[in-house]
PDB file of C-alpha atoms in Angstrom:
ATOM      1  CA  UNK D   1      -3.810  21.056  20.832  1.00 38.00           C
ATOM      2  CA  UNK D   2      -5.168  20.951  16.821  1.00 54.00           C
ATOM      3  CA  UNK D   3      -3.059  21.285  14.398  1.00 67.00           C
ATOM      4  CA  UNK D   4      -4.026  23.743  12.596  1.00 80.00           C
ATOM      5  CA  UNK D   5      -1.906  25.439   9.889  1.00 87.00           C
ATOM      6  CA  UNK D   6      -4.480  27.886   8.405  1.00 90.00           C
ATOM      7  CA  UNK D   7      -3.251  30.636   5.377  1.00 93.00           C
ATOM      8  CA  UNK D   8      -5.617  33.764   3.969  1.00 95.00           C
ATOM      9  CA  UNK D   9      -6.638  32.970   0.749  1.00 97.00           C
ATOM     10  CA  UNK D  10      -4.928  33.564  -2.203  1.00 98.00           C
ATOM     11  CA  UNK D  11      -4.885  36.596  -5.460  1.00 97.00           C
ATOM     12  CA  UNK D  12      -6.789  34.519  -7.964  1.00 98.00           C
ATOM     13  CA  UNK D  13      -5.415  34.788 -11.134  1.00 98.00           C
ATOM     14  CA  UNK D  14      -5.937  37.304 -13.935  1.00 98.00           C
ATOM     15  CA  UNK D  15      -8.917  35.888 -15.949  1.00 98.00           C
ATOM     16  CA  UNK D  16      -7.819  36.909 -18.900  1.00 98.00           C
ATOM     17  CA  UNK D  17      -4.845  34.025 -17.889  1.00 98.00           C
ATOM     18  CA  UNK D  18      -7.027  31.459 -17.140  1.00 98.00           C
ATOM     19  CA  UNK D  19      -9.054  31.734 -20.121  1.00 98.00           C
ATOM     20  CA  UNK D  20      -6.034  31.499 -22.472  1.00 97.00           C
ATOM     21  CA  UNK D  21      -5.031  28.540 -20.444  1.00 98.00           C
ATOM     22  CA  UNK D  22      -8.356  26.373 -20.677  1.00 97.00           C
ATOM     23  CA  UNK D  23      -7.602  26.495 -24.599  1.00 96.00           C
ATOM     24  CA  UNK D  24      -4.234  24.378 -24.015  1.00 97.00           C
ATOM     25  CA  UNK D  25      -4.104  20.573 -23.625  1.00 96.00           C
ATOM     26  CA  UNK D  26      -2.265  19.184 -20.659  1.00 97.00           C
ATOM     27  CA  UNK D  27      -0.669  16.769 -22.979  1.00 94.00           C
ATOM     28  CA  UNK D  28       0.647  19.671 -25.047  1.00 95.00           C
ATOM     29  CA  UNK D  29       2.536  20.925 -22.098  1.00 97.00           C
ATOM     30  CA  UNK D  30       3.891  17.192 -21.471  1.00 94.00           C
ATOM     31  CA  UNK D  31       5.887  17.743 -24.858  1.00 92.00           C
ATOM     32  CA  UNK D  32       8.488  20.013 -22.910  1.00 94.00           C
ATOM     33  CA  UNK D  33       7.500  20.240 -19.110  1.00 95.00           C
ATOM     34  CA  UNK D  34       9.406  18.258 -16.769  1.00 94.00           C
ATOM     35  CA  UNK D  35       7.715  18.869 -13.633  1.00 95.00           C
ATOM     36  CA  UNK D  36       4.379  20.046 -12.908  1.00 98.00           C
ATOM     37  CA  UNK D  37       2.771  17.112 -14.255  1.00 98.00           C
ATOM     38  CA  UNK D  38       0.548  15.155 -11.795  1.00 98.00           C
ATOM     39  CA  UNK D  39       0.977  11.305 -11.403  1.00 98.00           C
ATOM     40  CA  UNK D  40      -1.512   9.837 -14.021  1.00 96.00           C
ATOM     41  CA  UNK D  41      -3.603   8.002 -11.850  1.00 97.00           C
ATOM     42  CA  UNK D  42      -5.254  11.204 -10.798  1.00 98.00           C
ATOM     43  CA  UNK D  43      -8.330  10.871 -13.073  1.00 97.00           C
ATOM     44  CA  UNK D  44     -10.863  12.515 -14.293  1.00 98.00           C
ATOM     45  CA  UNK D  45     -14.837  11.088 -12.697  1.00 97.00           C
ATOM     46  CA  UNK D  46     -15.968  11.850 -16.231  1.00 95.00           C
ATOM     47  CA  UNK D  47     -14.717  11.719 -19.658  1.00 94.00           C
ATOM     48  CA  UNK D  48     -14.954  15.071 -21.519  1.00 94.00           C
ATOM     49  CA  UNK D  49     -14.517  17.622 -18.752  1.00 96.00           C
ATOM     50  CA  UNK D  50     -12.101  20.130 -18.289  1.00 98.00           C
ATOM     51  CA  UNK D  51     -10.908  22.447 -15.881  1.00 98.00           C
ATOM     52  CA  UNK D  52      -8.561  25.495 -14.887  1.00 98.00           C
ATOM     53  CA  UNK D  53      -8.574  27.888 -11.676  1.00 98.00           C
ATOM     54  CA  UNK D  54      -6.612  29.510  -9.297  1.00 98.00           C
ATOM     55  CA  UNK D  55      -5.249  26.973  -6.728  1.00 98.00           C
ATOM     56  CA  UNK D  56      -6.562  27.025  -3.349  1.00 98.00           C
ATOM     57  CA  UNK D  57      -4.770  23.889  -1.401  1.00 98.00           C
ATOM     58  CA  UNK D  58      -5.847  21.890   1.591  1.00 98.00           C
ATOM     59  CA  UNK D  59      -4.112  19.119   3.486  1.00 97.00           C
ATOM     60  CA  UNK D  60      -6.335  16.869   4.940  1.00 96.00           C
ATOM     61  CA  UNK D  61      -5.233  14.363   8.201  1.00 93.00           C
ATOM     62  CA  UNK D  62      -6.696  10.608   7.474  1.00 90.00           C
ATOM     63  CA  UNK D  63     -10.332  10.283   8.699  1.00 93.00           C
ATOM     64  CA  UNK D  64     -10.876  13.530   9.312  1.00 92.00           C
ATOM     65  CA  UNK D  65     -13.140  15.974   6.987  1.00 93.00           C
ATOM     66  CA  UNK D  66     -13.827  18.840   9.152  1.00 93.00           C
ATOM     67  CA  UNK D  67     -11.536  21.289   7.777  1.00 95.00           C
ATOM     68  CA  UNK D  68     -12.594  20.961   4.352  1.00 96.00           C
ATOM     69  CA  UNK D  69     -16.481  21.949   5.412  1.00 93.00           C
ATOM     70  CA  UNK D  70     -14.688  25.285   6.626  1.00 93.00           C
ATOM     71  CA  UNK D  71     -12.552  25.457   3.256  1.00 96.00           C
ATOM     72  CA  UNK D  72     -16.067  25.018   1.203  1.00 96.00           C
ATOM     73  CA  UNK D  73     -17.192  28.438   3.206  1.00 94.00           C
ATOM     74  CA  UNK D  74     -14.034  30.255   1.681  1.00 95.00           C
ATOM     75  CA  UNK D  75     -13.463  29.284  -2.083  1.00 97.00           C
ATOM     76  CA  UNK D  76     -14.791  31.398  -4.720  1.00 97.00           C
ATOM     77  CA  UNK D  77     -15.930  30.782  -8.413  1.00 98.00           C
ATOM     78  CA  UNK D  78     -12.831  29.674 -10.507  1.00 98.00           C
ATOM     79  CA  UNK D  79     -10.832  28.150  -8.002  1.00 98.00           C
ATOM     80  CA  UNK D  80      -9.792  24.881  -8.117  1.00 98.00           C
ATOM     81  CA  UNK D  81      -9.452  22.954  -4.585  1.00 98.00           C
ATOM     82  CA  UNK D  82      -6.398  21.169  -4.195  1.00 98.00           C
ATOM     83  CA  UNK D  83      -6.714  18.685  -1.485  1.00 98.00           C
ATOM     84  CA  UNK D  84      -3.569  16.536  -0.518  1.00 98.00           C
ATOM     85  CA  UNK D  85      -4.178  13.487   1.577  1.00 97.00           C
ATOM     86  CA  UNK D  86      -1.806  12.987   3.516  1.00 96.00           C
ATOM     87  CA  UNK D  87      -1.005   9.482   2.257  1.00 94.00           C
ATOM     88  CA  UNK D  88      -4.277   8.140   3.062  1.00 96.00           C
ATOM     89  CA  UNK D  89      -5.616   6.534   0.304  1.00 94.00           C
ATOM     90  CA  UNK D  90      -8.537   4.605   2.593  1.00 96.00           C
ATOM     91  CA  UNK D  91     -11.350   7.281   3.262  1.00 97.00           C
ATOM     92  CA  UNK D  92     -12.940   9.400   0.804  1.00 97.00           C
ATOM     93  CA  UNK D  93     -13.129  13.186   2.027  1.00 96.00           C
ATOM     94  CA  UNK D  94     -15.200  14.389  -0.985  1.00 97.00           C
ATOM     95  CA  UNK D  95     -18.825  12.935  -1.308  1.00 97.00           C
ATOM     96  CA  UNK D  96     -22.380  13.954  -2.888  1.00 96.00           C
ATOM     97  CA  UNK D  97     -22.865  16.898  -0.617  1.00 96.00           C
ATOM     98  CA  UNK D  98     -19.604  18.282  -0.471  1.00 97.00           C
ATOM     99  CA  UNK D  99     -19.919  17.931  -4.251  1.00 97.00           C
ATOM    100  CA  UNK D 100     -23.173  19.526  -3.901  1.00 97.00           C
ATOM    101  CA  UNK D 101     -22.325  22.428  -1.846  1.00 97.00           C
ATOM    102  CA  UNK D 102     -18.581  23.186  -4.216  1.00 98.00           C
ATOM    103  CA  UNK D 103     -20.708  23.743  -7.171  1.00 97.00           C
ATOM    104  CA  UNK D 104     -22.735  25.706  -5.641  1.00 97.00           C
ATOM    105  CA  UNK D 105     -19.614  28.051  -4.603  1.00 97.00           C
ATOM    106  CA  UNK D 106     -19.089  27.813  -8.499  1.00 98.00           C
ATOM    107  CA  UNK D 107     -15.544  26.116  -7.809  1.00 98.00           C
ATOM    108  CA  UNK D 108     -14.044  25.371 -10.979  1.00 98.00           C
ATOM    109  CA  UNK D 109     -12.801  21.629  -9.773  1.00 98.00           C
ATOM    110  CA  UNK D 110     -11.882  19.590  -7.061  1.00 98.00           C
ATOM    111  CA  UNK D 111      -8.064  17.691  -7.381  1.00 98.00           C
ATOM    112  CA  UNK D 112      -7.848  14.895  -4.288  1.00 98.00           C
ATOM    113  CA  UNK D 113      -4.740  12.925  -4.299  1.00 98.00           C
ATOM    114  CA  UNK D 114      -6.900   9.835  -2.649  1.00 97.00           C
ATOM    115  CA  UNK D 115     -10.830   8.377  -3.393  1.00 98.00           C
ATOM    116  CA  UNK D 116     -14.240   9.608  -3.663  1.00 98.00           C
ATOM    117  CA  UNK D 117     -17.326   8.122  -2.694  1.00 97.00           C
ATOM    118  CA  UNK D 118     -21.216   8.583  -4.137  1.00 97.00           C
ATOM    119  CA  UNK D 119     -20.123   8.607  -7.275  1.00 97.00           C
ATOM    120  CA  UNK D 120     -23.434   9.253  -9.051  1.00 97.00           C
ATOM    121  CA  UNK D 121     -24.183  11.958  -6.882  1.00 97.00           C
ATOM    122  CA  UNK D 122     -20.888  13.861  -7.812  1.00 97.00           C
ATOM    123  CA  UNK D 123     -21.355  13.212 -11.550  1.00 97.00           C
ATOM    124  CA  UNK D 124     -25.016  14.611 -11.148  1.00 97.00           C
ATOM    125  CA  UNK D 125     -23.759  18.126  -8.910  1.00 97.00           C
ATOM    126  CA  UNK D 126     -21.714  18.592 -12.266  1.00 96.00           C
ATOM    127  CA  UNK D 127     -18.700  19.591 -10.622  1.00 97.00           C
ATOM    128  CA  UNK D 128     -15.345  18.188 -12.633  1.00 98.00           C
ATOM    129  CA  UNK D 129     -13.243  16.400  -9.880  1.00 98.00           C
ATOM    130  CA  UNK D 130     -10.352  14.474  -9.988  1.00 98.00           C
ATOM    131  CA  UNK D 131      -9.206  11.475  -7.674  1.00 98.00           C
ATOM    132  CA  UNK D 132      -7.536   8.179  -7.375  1.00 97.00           C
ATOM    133  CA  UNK D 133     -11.142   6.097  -7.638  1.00 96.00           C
ATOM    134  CA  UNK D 134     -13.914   5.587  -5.629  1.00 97.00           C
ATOM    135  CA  UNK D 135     -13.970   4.016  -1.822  1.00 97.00           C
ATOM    136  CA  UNK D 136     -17.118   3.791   0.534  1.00 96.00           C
ATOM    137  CA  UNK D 137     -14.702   4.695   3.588  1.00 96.00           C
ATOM    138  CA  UNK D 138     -15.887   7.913   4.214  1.00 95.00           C
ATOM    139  CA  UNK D 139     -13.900  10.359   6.563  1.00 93.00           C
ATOM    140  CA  UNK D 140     -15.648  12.207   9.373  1.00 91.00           C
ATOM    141  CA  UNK D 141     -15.730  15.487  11.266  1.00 88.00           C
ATOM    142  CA  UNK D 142     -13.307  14.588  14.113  1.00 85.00           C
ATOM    143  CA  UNK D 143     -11.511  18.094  14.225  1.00 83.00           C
ATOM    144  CA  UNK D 144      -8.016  16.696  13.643  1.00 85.00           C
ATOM    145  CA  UNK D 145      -6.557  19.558  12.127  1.00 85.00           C
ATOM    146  CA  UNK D 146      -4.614  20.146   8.836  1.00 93.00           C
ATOM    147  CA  UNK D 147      -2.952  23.341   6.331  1.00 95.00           C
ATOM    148  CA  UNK D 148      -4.681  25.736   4.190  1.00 97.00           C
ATOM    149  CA  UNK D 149      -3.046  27.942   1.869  1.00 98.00           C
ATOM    150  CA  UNK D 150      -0.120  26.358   2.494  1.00 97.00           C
ATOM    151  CA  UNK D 151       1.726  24.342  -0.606  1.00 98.00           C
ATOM    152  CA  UNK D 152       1.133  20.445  -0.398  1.00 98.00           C
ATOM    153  CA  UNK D 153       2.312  17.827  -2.459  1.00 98.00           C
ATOM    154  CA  UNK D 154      -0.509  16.247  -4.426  1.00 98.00           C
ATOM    155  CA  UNK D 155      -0.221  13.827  -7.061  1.00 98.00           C
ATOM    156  CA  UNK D 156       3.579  13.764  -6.646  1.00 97.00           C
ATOM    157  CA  UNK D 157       3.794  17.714  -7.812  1.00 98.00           C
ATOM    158  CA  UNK D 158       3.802  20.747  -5.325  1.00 98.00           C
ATOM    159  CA  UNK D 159       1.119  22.621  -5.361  1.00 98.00           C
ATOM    160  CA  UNK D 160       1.416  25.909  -4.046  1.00 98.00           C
ATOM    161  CA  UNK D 161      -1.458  28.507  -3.602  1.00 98.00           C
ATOM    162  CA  UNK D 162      -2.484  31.125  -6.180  1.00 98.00           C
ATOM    163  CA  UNK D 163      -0.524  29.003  -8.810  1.00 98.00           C
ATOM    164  CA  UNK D 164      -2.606  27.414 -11.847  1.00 98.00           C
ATOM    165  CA  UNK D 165      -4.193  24.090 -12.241  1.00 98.00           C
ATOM    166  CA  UNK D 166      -5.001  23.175 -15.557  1.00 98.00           C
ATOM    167  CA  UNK D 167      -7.256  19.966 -15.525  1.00 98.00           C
ATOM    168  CA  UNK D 168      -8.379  17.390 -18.779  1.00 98.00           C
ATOM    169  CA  UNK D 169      -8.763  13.983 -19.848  1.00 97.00           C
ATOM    170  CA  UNK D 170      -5.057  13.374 -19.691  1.00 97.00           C
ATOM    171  CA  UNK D 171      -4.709  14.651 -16.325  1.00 97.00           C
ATOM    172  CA  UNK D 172      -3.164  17.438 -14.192  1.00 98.00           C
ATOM    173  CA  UNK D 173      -0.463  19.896 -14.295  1.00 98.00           C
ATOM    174  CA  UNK D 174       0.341  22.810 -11.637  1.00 98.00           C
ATOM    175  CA  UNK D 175       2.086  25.711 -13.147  1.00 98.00           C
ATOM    176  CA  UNK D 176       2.316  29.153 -12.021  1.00 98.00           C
ATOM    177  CA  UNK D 177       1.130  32.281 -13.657  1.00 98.00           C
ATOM    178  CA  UNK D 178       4.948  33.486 -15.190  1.00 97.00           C
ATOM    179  CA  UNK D 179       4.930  29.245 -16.375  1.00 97.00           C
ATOM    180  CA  UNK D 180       1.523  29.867 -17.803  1.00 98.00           C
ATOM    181  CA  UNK D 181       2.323  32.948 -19.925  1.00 97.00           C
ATOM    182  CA  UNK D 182       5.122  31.393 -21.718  1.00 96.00           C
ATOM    183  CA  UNK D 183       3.704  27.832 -22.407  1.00 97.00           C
ATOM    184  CA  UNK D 184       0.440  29.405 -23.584  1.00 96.00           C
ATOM    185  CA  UNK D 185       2.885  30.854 -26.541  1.00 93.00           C
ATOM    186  CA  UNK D 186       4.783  27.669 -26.578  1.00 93.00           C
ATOM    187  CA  UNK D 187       1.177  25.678 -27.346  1.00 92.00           C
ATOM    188  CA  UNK D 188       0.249  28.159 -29.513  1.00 86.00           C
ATOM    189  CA  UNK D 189       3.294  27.381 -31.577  1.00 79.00           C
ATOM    190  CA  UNK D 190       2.683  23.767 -31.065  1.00 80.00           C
ATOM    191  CA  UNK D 191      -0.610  23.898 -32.384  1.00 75.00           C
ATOM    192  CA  UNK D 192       0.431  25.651 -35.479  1.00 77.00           C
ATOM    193  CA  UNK D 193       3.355  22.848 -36.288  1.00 76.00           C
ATOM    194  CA  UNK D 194       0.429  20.188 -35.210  1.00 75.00           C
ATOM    195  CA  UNK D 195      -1.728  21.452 -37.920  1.00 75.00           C
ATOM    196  CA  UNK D 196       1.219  22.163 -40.406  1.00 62.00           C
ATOM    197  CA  UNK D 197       1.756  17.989 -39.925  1.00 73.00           C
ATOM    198  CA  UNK D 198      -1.753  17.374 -40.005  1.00 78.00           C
ATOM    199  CA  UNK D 199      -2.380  19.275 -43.397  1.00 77.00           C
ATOM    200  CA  UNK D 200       0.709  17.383 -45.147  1.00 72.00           C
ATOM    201  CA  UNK D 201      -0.439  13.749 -43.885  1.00 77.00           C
ATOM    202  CA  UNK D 202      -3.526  14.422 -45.638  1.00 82.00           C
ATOM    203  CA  UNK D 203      -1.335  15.283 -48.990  1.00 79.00           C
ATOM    204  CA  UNK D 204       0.299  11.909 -48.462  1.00 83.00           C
ATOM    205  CA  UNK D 205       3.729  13.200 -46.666  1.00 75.00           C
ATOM    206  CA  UNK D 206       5.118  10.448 -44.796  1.00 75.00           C
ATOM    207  CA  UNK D 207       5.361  11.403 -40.851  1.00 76.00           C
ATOM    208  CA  UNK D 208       9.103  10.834 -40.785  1.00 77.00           C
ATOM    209  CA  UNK D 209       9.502  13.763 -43.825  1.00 72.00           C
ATOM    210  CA  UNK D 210       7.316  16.148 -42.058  1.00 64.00           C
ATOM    211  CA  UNK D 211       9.611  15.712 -38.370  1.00 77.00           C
ATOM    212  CA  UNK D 212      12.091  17.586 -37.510  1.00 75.00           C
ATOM    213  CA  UNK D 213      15.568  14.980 -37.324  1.00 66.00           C
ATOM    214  CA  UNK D 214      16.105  14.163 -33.974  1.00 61.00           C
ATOM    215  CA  UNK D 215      19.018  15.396 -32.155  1.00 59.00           C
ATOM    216  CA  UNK D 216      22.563  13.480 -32.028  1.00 50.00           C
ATOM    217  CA  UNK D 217      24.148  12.815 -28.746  1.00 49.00           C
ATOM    218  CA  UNK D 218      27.270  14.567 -28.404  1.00 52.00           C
ATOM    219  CA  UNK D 219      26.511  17.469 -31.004  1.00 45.00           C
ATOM    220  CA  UNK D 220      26.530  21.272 -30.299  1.00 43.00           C
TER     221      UNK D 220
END
């Protein structure tokens, strides 16, 4: 029998969410997040591009591509496809037409925790995707099996459905929506101490008088 482990798809987030979201920096969120935060070697195809949707995940067995052909028939402009490889890192499961026909969808991104392949032909689809690299091991419709809408584990972070994935130049970070809301304040405060710094280096401050002191060990 398959294995097939197939979920509805989720809410999608509240735009209005998302928007505020695109405006924050992954990087910004590394200042205090301590999960969420995909493995670095996830990387963007192209520099410059950014992302952020609602997460719709896939799991996807070795080889095998069939399920994500189905998953392509499902996602809806904004989402971001989460695909978690299963620990293959051989075959590549997104290629020029899948690339092709995801834009066309108007997905917001494609994560996969493993290679592409037809590199060009992604880049020229436009769609922002990020992988581990390239590999011209392609997988194939075999009918294996494998989850949707289920949570997966992609780029060493859980990625559950209907959660957030915020996608730059520094890389990935899942959050969910009640995460989202606060660190969208928390950036907003970060960008307002960034530029507080910013505008006394140009007067000349020295960095170290414009830090806060760091904390001792031991003190309350």
């Amino acid at each position: 029998m398959t294995p097939h482990d197939l979920h509805p798809m989720p809410e999608q987030c509240d735009p209005t969410l998302v928007a505020a979201l695109s405006q924050v920096d992954t990087s910004t969120l590394g200042h205090w997040r301590l999960w969420g935060l995909c493995d670095p070697a996830l990387r963007p195809l192209a520099p410059g591009i950014k992302a952020c949707g609602t997460i719709v995940t896939l799991a996807l067995p070795g080889p095998d591509g069939a399920l994500l052909h189905e998953v392509l028939s499902q996602v809806r402009a904004g989402d971001v496809l989460v695909i978690d490889r299963l620990g293959d890192t051989r075959h590549s499961a997104v290629g020029g037409v899948v690339a092709a026909a995801a834009a066309l969808r108007g997905l917001a991104a494609i994560v996969v925790d493993g290679p592409v392949a037809d590199l060009a032909e992604i880049l020229a689809a436009g769609l922002p995707v990020w992988a581990r690299g390239t590999s011209q091991h392609t997988t194939r419709r075999l009918g294996l099996g494998g989850r949707v809408n289920a949570p997966v584990s992609v780029g060493g972070v859980v990625a559950r459905p209907g959660d957030l994935a915020l996608c730059d130049g520094d890389g990935v970070v899942f959050l969910s929506p009640a995460e989202a809301a606060r660190d969208i304040e928390l950036a907003q405060y970060a960008a307002t101490r960034e530029a507080f710094i910013r505008e006394g280096l140009a007067k000349g401050i020295a960095l170290n008088d414009l830090l806060s002191p760091p904390a001792l060990a031991g003190s309350r």
